[in-house]
PDB file of C-alpha atoms in Angstrom:
ATOM      1  CA  UNK N   1       0.201  -0.024  -0.094  1.00 52.00           C
ATOM      2  CA  UNK N   2       1.215   3.318  -1.373  1.00 62.00           C
ATOM      3  CA  UNK N   3       1.362   6.055   1.592  1.00 65.00           C
ATOM      4  CA  UNK N   4       0.230   9.548   0.971  1.00 74.00           C
ATOM      5  CA  UNK N   5       3.342  12.052  -0.168  1.00 79.00           C
ATOM      6  CA  UNK N   6       1.852  14.425   2.818  1.00 81.00           C
ATOM      7  CA  UNK N   7       2.042  11.593   5.614  1.00 88.00           C
ATOM      8  CA  UNK N   8       4.232  10.002   7.644  1.00 88.00           C
ATOM      9  CA  UNK N   9       3.677   7.832   9.728  1.00 90.00           C
ATOM     10  CA  UNK N  10       6.459   7.462  11.459  1.00 90.00           C
ATOM     11  CA  UNK N  11       6.268  10.948  12.409  1.00 89.00           C
ATOM     12  CA  UNK N  12       2.777  10.419  13.995  1.00 91.00           C
ATOM     13  CA  UNK N  13       3.560   7.516  16.180  1.00 92.00           C
ATOM     14  CA  UNK N  14       6.462  10.096  17.325  1.00 90.00           C
ATOM     15  CA  UNK N  15       4.242  12.997  18.000  1.00 90.00           C
ATOM     16  CA  UNK N  16       1.423  11.069  19.565  1.00 90.00           C
ATOM     17  CA  UNK N  17       4.102   9.755  22.120  1.00 91.00           C
ATOM     18  CA  UNK N  18       5.074  13.129  22.240  1.00 90.00           C
ATOM     19  CA  UNK N  19       1.963  14.584  22.982  1.00 90.00           C
ATOM     20  CA  UNK N  20       0.684  11.703  24.970  1.00 89.00           C
ATOM     21  CA  UNK N  21       0.886  13.081  28.799  1.00 88.00           C
ATOM     22  CA  UNK N  22      -0.906  16.565  27.583  1.00 90.00           C
ATOM     23  CA  UNK N  23      -4.520  16.061  28.915  1.00 88.00           C
ATOM     24  CA  UNK N  24      -6.899  18.319  28.630  1.00 86.00           C
ATOM     25  CA  UNK N  25      -8.688  19.373  32.384  1.00 83.00           C
ATOM     26  CA  UNK N  26     -12.031  17.134  33.106  1.00 77.00           C
ATOM     27  CA  UNK N  27     -14.318  19.402  33.072  1.00 69.00           C
ATOM     28  CA  UNK N  28     -16.728  20.032  36.006  1.00 66.00           C
ATOM     29  CA  UNK N  29     -20.259  19.334  34.444  1.00 62.00           C
ATOM     30  CA  UNK N  30     -23.075  20.992  35.952  1.00 61.00           C
ATOM     31  CA  UNK N  31     -25.845  19.764  38.157  1.00 62.00           C
ATOM     32  CA  UNK N  32     -28.645  19.057  36.066  1.00 64.00           C
ATOM     33  CA  UNK N  33     -31.623  21.735  37.119  1.00 66.00           C
ATOM     34  CA  UNK N  34     -34.521  19.927  38.600  1.00 65.00           C
ATOM     35  CA  UNK N  35     -37.709  19.804  36.564  1.00 72.00           C
ATOM     36  CA  UNK N  36     -40.753  21.913  37.462  1.00 76.00           C
ATOM     37  CA  UNK N  37     -42.691  18.503  38.494  1.00 79.00           C
ATOM     38  CA  UNK N  38     -39.488  17.535  40.509  1.00 81.00           C
ATOM     39  CA  UNK N  39     -39.239  21.309  42.471  1.00 84.00           C
ATOM     40  CA  UNK N  40     -43.076  21.285  42.331  1.00 85.00           C
ATOM     41  CA  UNK N  41     -42.693  17.694  44.915  1.00 87.00           C
ATOM     42  CA  UNK N  42     -39.333  18.490  47.045  1.00 86.00           C
ATOM     43  CA  UNK N  43     -41.692  22.210  47.517  1.00 88.00           C
ATOM     44  CA  UNK N  44     -44.398  19.605  48.626  1.00 89.00           C
ATOM     45  CA  UNK N  45     -42.419  17.721  50.407  1.00 90.00           C
ATOM     46  CA  UNK N  46     -40.340  20.312  52.588  1.00 90.00           C
ATOM     47  CA  UNK N  47     -43.832  22.411  53.567  1.00 89.00           C
ATOM     48  CA  UNK N  48     -45.240  18.706  55.236  1.00 88.00           C
ATOM     49  CA  UNK N  49     -42.004  17.851  56.844  1.00 87.00           C
ATOM     50  CA  UNK N  50     -41.751  21.560  58.255  1.00 88.00           C
ATOM     51  CA  UNK N  51     -45.845  21.777  59.079  1.00 86.00           C
ATOM     52  CA  UNK N  52     -45.246  18.483  61.079  1.00 80.00           C
ATOM     53  CA  UNK N  53     -42.581  19.002  62.674  1.00 75.00           C
ATOM     54  CA  UNK N  54     -43.972  22.530  63.990  1.00 77.00           C
ATOM     55  CA  UNK N  55     -47.883  20.755  64.859  1.00 74.00           C
ATOM     56  CA  UNK N  56     -45.647  17.998  66.880  1.00 62.00           C
ATOM     57  CA  UNK N  57     -43.571  20.689  68.955  1.00 61.00           C
ATOM     58  CA  UNK N  58     -47.124  22.448  69.363  1.00 68.00           C
ATOM     59  CA  UNK N  59     -48.398  19.077  70.516  1.00 66.00           C
ATOM     60  CA  UNK N  60     -45.802  18.041  73.350  1.00 56.00           C
ATOM     61  CA  UNK N  61     -45.972  21.961  74.376  1.00 62.00           C
ATOM     62  CA  UNK N  62     -49.424  21.514  75.512  1.00 64.00           C
ATOM     63  CA  UNK N  63     -49.251  18.232  76.564  1.00 61.00           C
ATOM     64  CA  UNK N  64     -46.057  19.630  79.135  1.00 57.00           C
ATOM     65  CA  UNK N  65     -48.049  22.331  79.838  1.00 65.00           C
ATOM     66  CA  UNK N  66     -51.467  21.074  80.857  1.00 63.00           C
ATOM     67  CA  UNK N  67     -48.413  18.561  83.101  1.00 59.00           C
ATOM     68  CA  UNK N  68     -47.744  21.554  84.770  1.00 60.00           C
ATOM     69  CA  UNK N  69     -44.218  20.497  83.683  1.00 60.00           C
ATOM     70  CA  UNK N  70     -43.587  24.216  81.042  1.00 58.00           C
ATOM     71  CA  UNK N  71     -41.537  25.901  83.634  1.00 58.00           C
ATOM     72  CA  UNK N  72     -39.677  23.014  85.250  1.00 57.00           C
ATOM     73  CA  UNK N  73     -38.567  22.214  81.972  1.00 65.00           C
ATOM     74  CA  UNK N  74     -37.778  25.468  80.917  1.00 66.00           C
ATOM     75  CA  UNK N  75     -35.778  25.834  84.142  1.00 68.00           C
ATOM     76  CA  UNK N  76     -33.312  23.101  83.621  1.00 68.00           C
ATOM     77  CA  UNK N  77     -33.062  24.172  80.189  1.00 66.00           C
ATOM     78  CA  UNK N  78     -32.157  27.759  81.812  1.00 68.00           C
ATOM     79  CA  UNK N  79     -29.916  25.843  83.785  1.00 73.00           C
ATOM     80  CA  UNK N  80     -27.858  24.674  81.067  1.00 69.00           C
ATOM     81  CA  UNK N  81     -27.499  27.672  79.751  1.00 71.00           C
ATOM     82  CA  UNK N  82     -26.360  29.866  82.525  1.00 75.00           C
ATOM     83  CA  UNK N  83     -23.784  27.759  83.222  1.00 75.00           C
ATOM     84  CA  UNK N  84     -22.664  27.843  79.741  1.00 73.00           C
ATOM     85  CA  UNK N  85     -22.683  31.856  80.097  1.00 73.00           C
ATOM     86  CA  UNK N  86     -20.370  31.768  83.188  1.00 75.00           C
ATOM     87  CA  UNK N  87     -18.399  29.329  82.364  1.00 78.00           C
ATOM     88  CA  UNK N  88     -17.613  31.843  79.567  1.00 77.00           C
ATOM     89  CA  UNK N  89     -17.587  35.286  81.610  1.00 77.00           C
ATOM     90  CA  UNK N  90     -15.637  33.243  84.621  1.00 77.00           C
ATOM     91  CA  UNK N  91     -13.127  35.540  85.745  1.00 78.00           C
ATOM     92  CA  UNK N  92     -14.048  38.530  83.321  1.00 79.00           C
ATOM     93  CA  UNK N  93     -14.879  42.312  84.008  1.00 81.00           C
ATOM     94  CA  UNK N  94     -17.895  43.324  86.102  1.00 81.00           C
ATOM     95  CA  UNK N  95     -19.346  44.553  82.981  1.00 82.00           C
ATOM     96  CA  UNK N  96     -19.190  41.115  80.924  1.00 82.00           C
ATOM     97  CA  UNK N  97     -20.709  39.887  83.812  1.00 82.00           C
ATOM     98  CA  UNK N  98     -23.648  41.999  83.744  1.00 82.00           C
ATOM     99  CA  UNK N  99     -23.659  41.722  80.493  1.00 83.00           C
ATOM    100  CA  UNK N 100     -24.345  37.839  80.568  1.00 82.00           C
ATOM    101  CA  UNK N 101     -26.873  38.526  83.099  1.00 82.00           C
ATOM    102  CA  UNK N 102     -28.725  40.419  80.839  1.00 82.00           C
ATOM    103  CA  UNK N 103     -28.514  37.158  78.337  1.00 80.00           C
ATOM    104  CA  UNK N 104     -29.403  35.047  80.833  1.00 79.00           C
ATOM    105  CA  UNK N 105     -32.723  37.023  81.932  1.00 79.00           C
ATOM    106  CA  UNK N 106     -33.890  37.651  78.370  1.00 79.00           C
ATOM    107  CA  UNK N 107     -33.486  33.812  77.581  1.00 75.00           C
ATOM    108  CA  UNK N 108     -35.389  32.831  80.693  1.00 73.00           C
ATOM    109  CA  UNK N 109     -38.221  35.505  80.078  1.00 72.00           C
ATOM    110  CA  UNK N 110     -38.318  33.698  76.731  1.00 72.00           C
ATOM    111  CA  UNK N 111     -38.452  30.255  77.671  1.00 69.00           C
ATOM    112  CA  UNK N 112     -40.514  31.039  80.300  1.00 63.00           C
ATOM    113  CA  UNK N 113     -43.368  33.919  79.571  1.00 61.00           C
ATOM    114  CA  UNK N 114     -44.872  36.180  82.039  1.00 58.00           C
ATOM    115  CA  UNK N 115     -46.922  33.204  83.906  1.00 58.00           C
ATOM    116  CA  UNK N 116     -43.869  31.840  85.726  1.00 58.00           C
ATOM    117  CA  UNK N 117     -43.226  35.377  87.074  1.00 56.00           C
ATOM    118  CA  UNK N 118     -42.667  35.707  90.683  1.00 57.00           C
ATOM    119  CA  UNK N 119     -44.365  39.265  90.800  1.00 55.00           C
ATOM    120  CA  UNK N 120     -41.064  40.703  91.590  1.00 61.00           C
ATOM    121  CA  UNK N 121     -39.485  41.356  88.983  1.00 56.00           C
ATOM    122  CA  UNK N 122     -38.277  37.691  88.774  1.00 57.00           C
ATOM    123  CA  UNK N 123     -39.190  34.513  87.711  1.00 54.00           C
ATOM    124  CA  UNK N 124     -40.000  31.421  89.822  1.00 57.00           C
ATOM    125  CA  UNK N 125     -40.996  28.240  88.004  1.00 54.00           C
ATOM    126  CA  UNK N 126     -44.233  26.510  88.997  1.00 51.00           C
ATOM    127  CA  UNK N 127     -44.305  23.585  91.219  1.00 51.00           C
ATOM    128  CA  UNK N 128     -45.130  20.702  89.669  1.00 51.00           C
ATOM    129  CA  UNK N 129     -48.494  18.914  90.406  1.00 52.00           C
ATOM    130  CA  UNK N 130     -46.610  15.855  91.330  1.00 54.00           C
ATOM    131  CA  UNK N 131     -44.275  17.260  93.475  1.00 50.00           C
ATOM    132  CA  UNK N 132     -41.323  17.519  91.826  1.00 51.00           C
ATOM    133  CA  UNK N 133     -38.801  20.220  93.167  1.00 50.00           C
ATOM    134  CA  UNK N 134     -37.869  22.462  90.831  1.00 52.00           C
ATOM    135  CA  UNK N 135     -34.113  22.795  89.207  1.00 51.00           C
ATOM    136  CA  UNK N 136     -32.324  24.653  91.466  1.00 49.00           C
ATOM    137  CA  UNK N 137     -30.928  28.104  90.292  1.00 50.00           C
ATOM    138  CA  UNK N 138     -27.306  28.799  90.517  1.00 50.00           C
ATOM    139  CA  UNK N 139     -25.643  31.353  88.700  1.00 51.00           C
ATOM    140  CA  UNK N 140     -25.362  34.013  91.524  1.00 50.00           C
ATOM    141  CA  UNK N 141     -22.345  31.768  93.504  1.00 51.00           C
ATOM    142  CA  UNK N 142     -20.712  31.863  89.614  1.00 52.00           C
ATOM    143  CA  UNK N 143     -20.332  35.604  89.969  1.00 52.00           C
ATOM    144  CA  UNK N 144     -17.220  36.754  91.462  1.00 56.00           C
ATOM    145  CA  UNK N 145     -16.800  40.491  92.251  1.00 55.00           C
ATOM    146  CA  UNK N 146     -13.558  41.662  90.687  1.00 55.00           C
ATOM    147  CA  UNK N 147     -10.971  43.308  93.484  1.00 58.00           C
ATOM    148  CA  UNK N 148      -9.930  47.405  92.723  1.00 60.00           C
ATOM    149  CA  UNK N 149      -7.003  47.079  90.763  1.00 56.00           C
ATOM    150  CA  UNK N 150      -3.934  48.237  92.838  1.00 56.00           C
ATOM    151  CA  UNK N 151      -3.231  52.513  92.429  1.00 57.00           C
ATOM    152  CA  UNK N 152      -0.752  53.230  89.800  1.00 56.00           C
ATOM    153  CA  UNK N 153       2.714  54.267  90.487  1.00 59.00           C
ATOM    154  CA  UNK N 154       2.126  57.482  88.767  1.00 61.00           C
ATOM    155  CA  UNK N 155      -1.240  58.026  90.885  1.00 54.00           C
ATOM    156  CA  UNK N 156      -3.106  58.965  87.492  1.00 58.00           C
ATOM    157  CA  UNK N 157      -6.071  56.834  87.689  1.00 52.00           C
TER     158      UNK N 157
ATOM    159  CA  UNK J   1     -45.729  13.188  13.477  1.00 54.00           C
ATOM    160  CA  UNK J   2     -45.445  16.453  10.706  1.00 58.00           C
ATOM    161  CA  UNK J   3     -42.930  16.814   8.436  1.00 55.00           C
ATOM    162  CA  UNK J   4     -41.552  19.987  10.274  1.00 60.00           C
ATOM    163  CA  UNK J   5     -41.862  18.010  13.988  1.00 62.00           C
ATOM    164  CA  UNK J   6     -39.862  15.147  12.107  1.00 61.00           C
ATOM    165  CA  UNK J   7     -37.399  17.836  10.540  1.00 65.00           C
ATOM    166  CA  UNK J   8     -37.437  18.788  13.987  1.00 66.00           C
ATOM    167  CA  UNK J   9     -36.530  16.249  15.805  1.00 67.00           C
ATOM    168  CA  UNK J  10     -34.166  15.053  13.328  1.00 66.00           C
ATOM    169  CA  UNK J  11     -32.139  18.285  13.365  1.00 67.00           C
ATOM    170  CA  UNK J  12     -32.078  18.021  17.475  1.00 71.00           C
ATOM    171  CA  UNK J  13     -30.570  14.330  17.110  1.00 74.00           C
ATOM    172  CA  UNK J  14     -27.907  15.601  15.087  1.00 80.00           C
ATOM    173  CA  UNK J  15     -26.944  18.765  17.085  1.00 81.00           C
ATOM    174  CA  UNK J  16     -26.423  16.294  20.066  1.00 84.00           C
ATOM    175  CA  UNK J  17     -24.561  13.630  17.741  1.00 85.00           C
ATOM    176  CA  UNK J  18     -22.370  16.677  16.796  1.00 83.00           C
ATOM    177  CA  UNK J  19     -21.932  18.099  20.304  1.00 86.00           C
ATOM    178  CA  UNK J  20     -20.919  14.657  21.562  1.00 87.00           C
ATOM    179  CA  UNK J  21     -18.430  14.309  19.010  1.00 87.00           C
ATOM    180  CA  UNK J  22     -17.248  17.983  19.653  1.00 88.00           C
ATOM    181  CA  UNK J  23     -16.781  16.345  23.089  1.00 87.00           C
ATOM    182  CA  UNK J  24     -15.303  13.359  22.709  1.00 89.00           C
ATOM    183  CA  UNK J  25     -12.734  15.121  20.079  1.00 90.00           C
ATOM    184  CA  UNK J  26     -11.416  17.899  23.011  1.00 90.00           C
ATOM    185  CA  UNK J  27      -8.207  15.932  24.116  1.00 92.00           C
ATOM    186  CA  UNK J  28      -7.105  15.315  20.312  1.00 92.00           C
ATOM    187  CA  UNK J  29      -7.479  19.012  19.593  1.00 93.00           C
ATOM    188  CA  UNK J  30      -6.137  20.157  23.143  1.00 94.00           C
ATOM    189  CA  UNK J  31      -2.632  18.257  21.812  1.00 93.00           C
ATOM    190  CA  UNK J  32      -3.256  19.552  18.454  1.00 93.00           C
ATOM    191  CA  UNK J  33      -3.173  23.404  19.696  1.00 93.00           C
ATOM    192  CA  UNK J  34      -0.220  22.343  21.706  1.00 92.00           C
ATOM    193  CA  UNK J  35       1.475  20.937  18.985  1.00 91.00           C
ATOM    194  CA  UNK J  36       0.748  24.000  17.351  1.00 91.00           C
ATOM    195  CA  UNK J  37       3.062  26.018  20.009  1.00 88.00           C
ATOM    196  CA  UNK J  38       0.444  27.011  22.706  1.00 88.00           C
ATOM    197  CA  UNK J  39       0.731  26.867  26.096  1.00 87.00           C
ATOM    198  CA  UNK J  40      -1.176  24.891  28.385  1.00 89.00           C
ATOM    199  CA  UNK J  41      -3.915  27.561  29.920  1.00 89.00           C
ATOM    200  CA  UNK J  42      -4.027  29.580  26.830  1.00 89.00           C
ATOM    201  CA  UNK J  43      -5.069  25.374  24.737  1.00 91.00           C
ATOM    202  CA  UNK J  44      -7.340  25.199  27.525  1.00 91.00           C
ATOM    203  CA  UNK J  45      -8.950  28.328  27.100  1.00 91.00           C
ATOM    204  CA  UNK J  46      -8.922  28.786  23.280  1.00 92.00           C
ATOM    205  CA  UNK J  47     -10.367  24.918  23.218  1.00 92.00           C
ATOM    206  CA  UNK J  48     -13.219  26.141  26.005  1.00 91.00           C
ATOM    207  CA  UNK J  49     -13.799  29.714  23.611  1.00 91.00           C
ATOM    208  CA  UNK J  50     -14.401  26.828  20.795  1.00 91.00           C
ATOM    209  CA  UNK J  51     -16.602  24.235  22.477  1.00 90.00           C
ATOM    210  CA  UNK J  52     -18.762  27.450  23.171  1.00 89.00           C
ATOM    211  CA  UNK J  53     -18.926  28.670  19.368  1.00 89.00           C
ATOM    212  CA  UNK J  54     -19.890  24.756  18.995  1.00 88.00           C
ATOM    213  CA  UNK J  55     -23.060  25.340  21.429  1.00 86.00           C
ATOM    214  CA  UNK J  56     -23.965  28.297  19.405  1.00 85.00           C
ATOM    215  CA  UNK J  57     -23.513  27.465  16.409  1.00 82.00           C
ATOM    216  CA  UNK J  58     -25.390  25.555  13.487  1.00 79.00           C
ATOM    217  CA  UNK J  59     -24.614  22.390  13.284  1.00 76.00           C
ATOM    218  CA  UNK J  60     -21.382  22.199   9.934  1.00 74.00           C
ATOM    219  CA  UNK J  61     -20.660  19.619   7.478  1.00 71.00           C
ATOM    220  CA  UNK J  62     -17.138  19.160   8.838  1.00 76.00           C
ATOM    221  CA  UNK J  63     -16.064  16.600  10.893  1.00 83.00           C
ATOM    222  CA  UNK J  64     -15.999  18.110  14.827  1.00 86.00           C
ATOM    223  CA  UNK J  65     -11.685  17.918  14.572  1.00 89.00           C
ATOM    224  CA  UNK J  66     -11.268  19.887  11.765  1.00 91.00           C
ATOM    225  CA  UNK J  67     -13.512  22.507  12.500  1.00 91.00           C
ATOM    226  CA  UNK J  68     -13.000  22.565  16.584  1.00 91.00           C
ATOM    227  CA  UNK J  69      -9.519  23.048  16.026  1.00 93.00           C
ATOM    228  CA  UNK J  70      -9.418  25.375  13.213  1.00 93.00           C
ATOM    229  CA  UNK J  71     -11.953  28.047  15.896  1.00 93.00           C
ATOM    230  CA  UNK J  72      -9.434  27.302  18.939  1.00 93.00           C
ATOM    231  CA  UNK J  73      -6.782  27.898  16.886  1.00 93.00           C
ATOM    232  CA  UNK J  74      -8.254  31.083  15.577  1.00 92.00           C
ATOM    233  CA  UNK J  75      -9.183  32.243  19.017  1.00 92.00           C
ATOM    234  CA  UNK J  76      -5.493  31.605  20.444  1.00 92.00           C
ATOM    235  CA  UNK J  77      -4.042  33.228  17.476  1.00 91.00           C
ATOM    236  CA  UNK J  78      -6.046  36.508  18.585  1.00 91.00           C
ATOM    237  CA  UNK J  79      -5.222  35.330  21.911  1.00 88.00           C
ATOM    238  CA  UNK J  80      -0.979  35.706  21.478  1.00 86.00           C
ATOM    239  CA  UNK J  81      -1.498  38.527  19.106  1.00 86.00           C
ATOM    240  CA  UNK J  82      -3.251  40.683  22.439  1.00 84.00           C
ATOM    241  CA  UNK J  83      -0.344  39.303  24.037  1.00 79.00           C
ATOM    242  CA  UNK J  84       2.703  40.473  21.975  1.00 80.00           C
ATOM    243  CA  UNK J  85       0.867  44.056  23.247  1.00 81.00           C
ATOM    244  CA  UNK J  86       0.910  43.047  27.175  1.00 75.00           C
ATOM    245  CA  UNK J  87       2.784  40.235  27.211  1.00 67.00           C
ATOM    246  CA  UNK J  88       5.949  42.249  28.691  1.00 69.00           C
ATOM    247  CA  UNK J  89       3.846  42.571  31.531  1.00 69.00           C
ATOM    248  CA  UNK J  90       2.970  38.772  32.243  1.00 63.00           C
ATOM    249  CA  UNK J  91       5.423  36.527  33.385  1.00 60.00           C
ATOM    250  CA  UNK J  92       6.137  33.640  31.287  1.00 56.00           C
ATOM    251  CA  UNK J  93       6.668  30.266  31.019  1.00 54.00           C
ATOM    252  CA  UNK J  94       7.769  27.968  28.738  1.00 51.00           C
ATOM    253  CA  UNK J  95       5.384  25.980  26.204  1.00 54.00           C
ATOM    254  CA  UNK J  96       7.161  22.992  26.082  1.00 57.00           C
ATOM    255  CA  UNK J  97       9.077  20.659  28.878  1.00 55.00           C
ATOM    256  CA  UNK J  98      12.048  18.912  26.595  1.00 52.00           C
ATOM    257  CA  UNK J  99      11.797  15.180  25.986  1.00 53.00           C
ATOM    258  CA  UNK J 100      13.119  13.680  29.256  1.00 51.00           C
ATOM    259  CA  UNK J 101      15.586  11.533  27.025  1.00 51.00           C
ATOM    260  CA  UNK J 102      17.493  14.548  25.682  1.00 51.00           C
ATOM    261  CA  UNK J 103      17.133  14.091  21.960  1.00 56.00           C
ATOM    262  CA  UNK J 104      15.890  16.428  19.831  1.00 69.00           C
ATOM    263  CA  UNK J 105      12.214  17.380  20.159  1.00 82.00           C
ATOM    264  CA  UNK J 106       9.548  16.938  17.483  1.00 87.00           C
ATOM    265  CA  UNK J 107       7.656  19.615  19.443  1.00 88.00           C
ATOM    266  CA  UNK J 108      10.471  21.815  19.449  1.00 88.00           C
ATOM    267  CA  UNK J 109      11.468  21.178  15.573  1.00 88.00           C
ATOM    268  CA  UNK J 110       7.982  21.522  14.869  1.00 89.00           C
ATOM    269  CA  UNK J 111       7.795  24.851  16.442  1.00 88.00           C
ATOM    270  CA  UNK J 112      10.021  26.303  13.565  1.00 89.00           C
ATOM    271  CA  UNK J 113       8.105  25.275  11.145  1.00 91.00           C
ATOM    272  CA  UNK J 114       6.110  27.881   8.864  1.00 92.00           C
ATOM    273  CA  UNK J 115       2.653  28.169  10.876  1.00 90.00           C
ATOM    274  CA  UNK J 116       0.870  27.081   7.491  1.00 92.00           C
ATOM    275  CA  UNK J 117       3.133  23.808   7.201  1.00 93.00           C
ATOM    276  CA  UNK J 118       2.667  23.163  10.685  1.00 92.00           C
ATOM    277  CA  UNK J 119      -1.034  23.917  10.889  1.00 93.00           C
ATOM    278  CA  UNK J 120      -1.256  21.100   7.992  1.00 93.00           C
ATOM    279  CA  UNK J 121       1.392  19.261   9.848  1.00 93.00           C
ATOM    280  CA  UNK J 122      -0.963  18.705  12.519  1.00 93.00           C
ATOM    281  CA  UNK J 123      -4.646  19.075  11.556  1.00 93.00           C
ATOM    282  CA  UNK J 124      -2.961  15.042   8.966  1.00 93.00           C
ATOM    283  CA  UNK J 125      -0.618  13.341  12.032  1.00 93.00           C
ATOM    284  CA  UNK J 126      -2.098  14.949  15.300  1.00 93.00           C
ATOM    285  CA  UNK J 127      -5.786  15.470  14.378  1.00 92.00           C
ATOM    286  CA  UNK J 128      -5.887  11.861  11.539  1.00 91.00           C
ATOM    287  CA  UNK J 129      -7.976  13.923   9.023  1.00 92.00           C
ATOM    288  CA  UNK J 130      -7.748  13.063   5.349  1.00 92.00           C
ATOM    289  CA  UNK J 131      -6.199  15.463   3.080  1.00 91.00           C
ATOM    290  CA  UNK J 132      -9.611  16.249   1.689  1.00 92.00           C
ATOM    291  CA  UNK J 133     -11.037  16.880   5.341  1.00 91.00           C
ATOM    292  CA  UNK J 134      -8.044  19.724   6.226  1.00 92.00           C
ATOM    293  CA  UNK J 135      -7.926  20.957   3.098  1.00 93.00           C
ATOM    294  CA  UNK J 136     -11.975  21.664   4.033  1.00 90.00           C
ATOM    295  CA  UNK J 137     -11.099  22.497   7.532  1.00 91.00           C
ATOM    296  CA  UNK J 138      -8.405  25.070   6.492  1.00 91.00           C
ATOM    297  CA  UNK J 139     -10.217  26.395   3.706  1.00 92.00           C
ATOM    298  CA  UNK J 140      -7.070  25.476   0.818  1.00 92.00           C
ATOM    299  CA  UNK J 141      -7.448  22.880  -2.074  1.00 94.00           C
ATOM    300  CA  UNK J 142      -6.086  19.536  -1.493  1.00 92.00           C
ATOM    301  CA  UNK J 143      -3.306  19.676  -4.266  1.00 93.00           C
ATOM    302  CA  UNK J 144      -2.213  22.704  -1.833  1.00 94.00           C
ATOM    303  CA  UNK J 145      -2.554  20.242   1.304  1.00 93.00           C
ATOM    304  CA  UNK J 146      -0.571  17.908  -0.270  1.00 93.00           C
ATOM    305  CA  UNK J 147       2.025  20.025  -1.392  1.00 94.00           C
ATOM    306  CA  UNK J 148       2.810  22.114   1.989  1.00 94.00           C
ATOM    307  CA  UNK J 149       2.712  18.763   3.373  1.00 93.00           C
ATOM    308  CA  UNK J 150       5.460  17.360   1.749  1.00 93.00           C
ATOM    309  CA  UNK J 151       7.130  20.147   2.200  1.00 93.00           C
ATOM    310  CA  UNK J 152       6.398  19.956   5.828  1.00 93.00           C
ATOM    311  CA  UNK J 153       7.778  16.590   6.415  1.00 93.00           C
ATOM    312  CA  UNK J 154      10.862  17.226   4.448  1.00 92.00           C
ATOM    313  CA  UNK J 155      11.663  19.802   6.486  1.00 92.00           C
ATOM    314  CA  UNK J 156      11.028  17.932   9.897  1.00 90.00           C
ATOM    315  CA  UNK J 157      12.729  14.963   8.620  1.00 89.00           C
ATOM    316  CA  UNK J 158      16.016  17.115   7.968  1.00 89.00           C
ATOM    317  CA  UNK J 159      15.620  18.745  11.351  1.00 87.00           C
ATOM    318  CA  UNK J 160      15.208  15.801  13.353  1.00 85.00           C
ATOM    319  CA  UNK J 161      17.701  13.613  11.489  1.00 82.00           C
ATOM    320  CA  UNK J 162      21.010  16.745  12.221  1.00 72.00           C
TER     321      UNK J 162
END
C-alpha cells in the first residue's frame, strides 16, 4: 500500500508519543436543574415536614403545659444555659458578667413568659403537680466580684 | 408526526450527536493546539471558547475535530496577538517541556516550521484528518494540502535527523 506524500506514519507515532501526557482538564458538569414537577414535589415534601415538626412541637408543649411541666422544663434549659454563659465570663470584667446576666434573663423570659414571673421582677418556676422539686438556680454563686485594681505608681487613675 | 416536527427532531438528534462528537474530540484538539505551540492554559482557554461556539452555531458539514481545531486555533492566535501587546507585563512560562531523554524534541522542531506548514502537519498527523478534510477545515485546495504537507515533512525530517 502506498503512503500519501503528505503523511508520515512514523512522524505521527512520534507526535502521538510526545503528546500523550497532554490531557485537558476534566470539565465539571453542572448539576442538572430540577424539572418543574420535581421542584413542585420537593416543595410539597418540605412543607409537609415543616408543618409536621411544628405541629408535633405545639402538641408536645401543650401536653407538657397541661402536666404543669412547662416551667420546670424551662428551668432545666435555663440552668444549662446559665452554666455555659457563666463559664464563659468567669474571671471576666464586671461589665461582661452583667451582660451575661442580662442575656440570661432575656433567655429565661423567652422560655417561661410572664406566667412564671414571681411578681417582683424575677421569675419562679411553677411547682410540679407531682411534687417534684424545681431545678435549682445557681448562677449567682459563679459571679465573683473583681477586686479593686492596685493603684498605679504614677498616681493616675 | 408532521414533516416539520420530524425535521426538528432530526435536527435536534444531529445536534446532540455533533456536540457529543465535539466533546469526544477535546483531547485530540487540545494536543493539536499544544503541537501548534500553545501553552497549556492558552490551549485550555481556546478549546473552551471553541466549544462555546460549537454550542451556539448550527451544525457544520465537517468533522468536529477539524472544525474545533480551526476555531480554537483562531482564538488562540487572537489571544497570542493580544499577548504581544501586553506580554511584557505578564510572566511567561515555557510552552513545552523538553523530552526526558534529551533527544531532539519533535515538538520544538515542529515549532520552527512556518505557521501554515505546521497547521497542515498537525491536522494530518495529530488530528488524523484526511487530505480533503484538512483542505476543507483550513479552507485551501486539497492539492495545496498535499504540497504543503510534503514540504513540511521533508523539512521536519531533515531537522530531526541532524
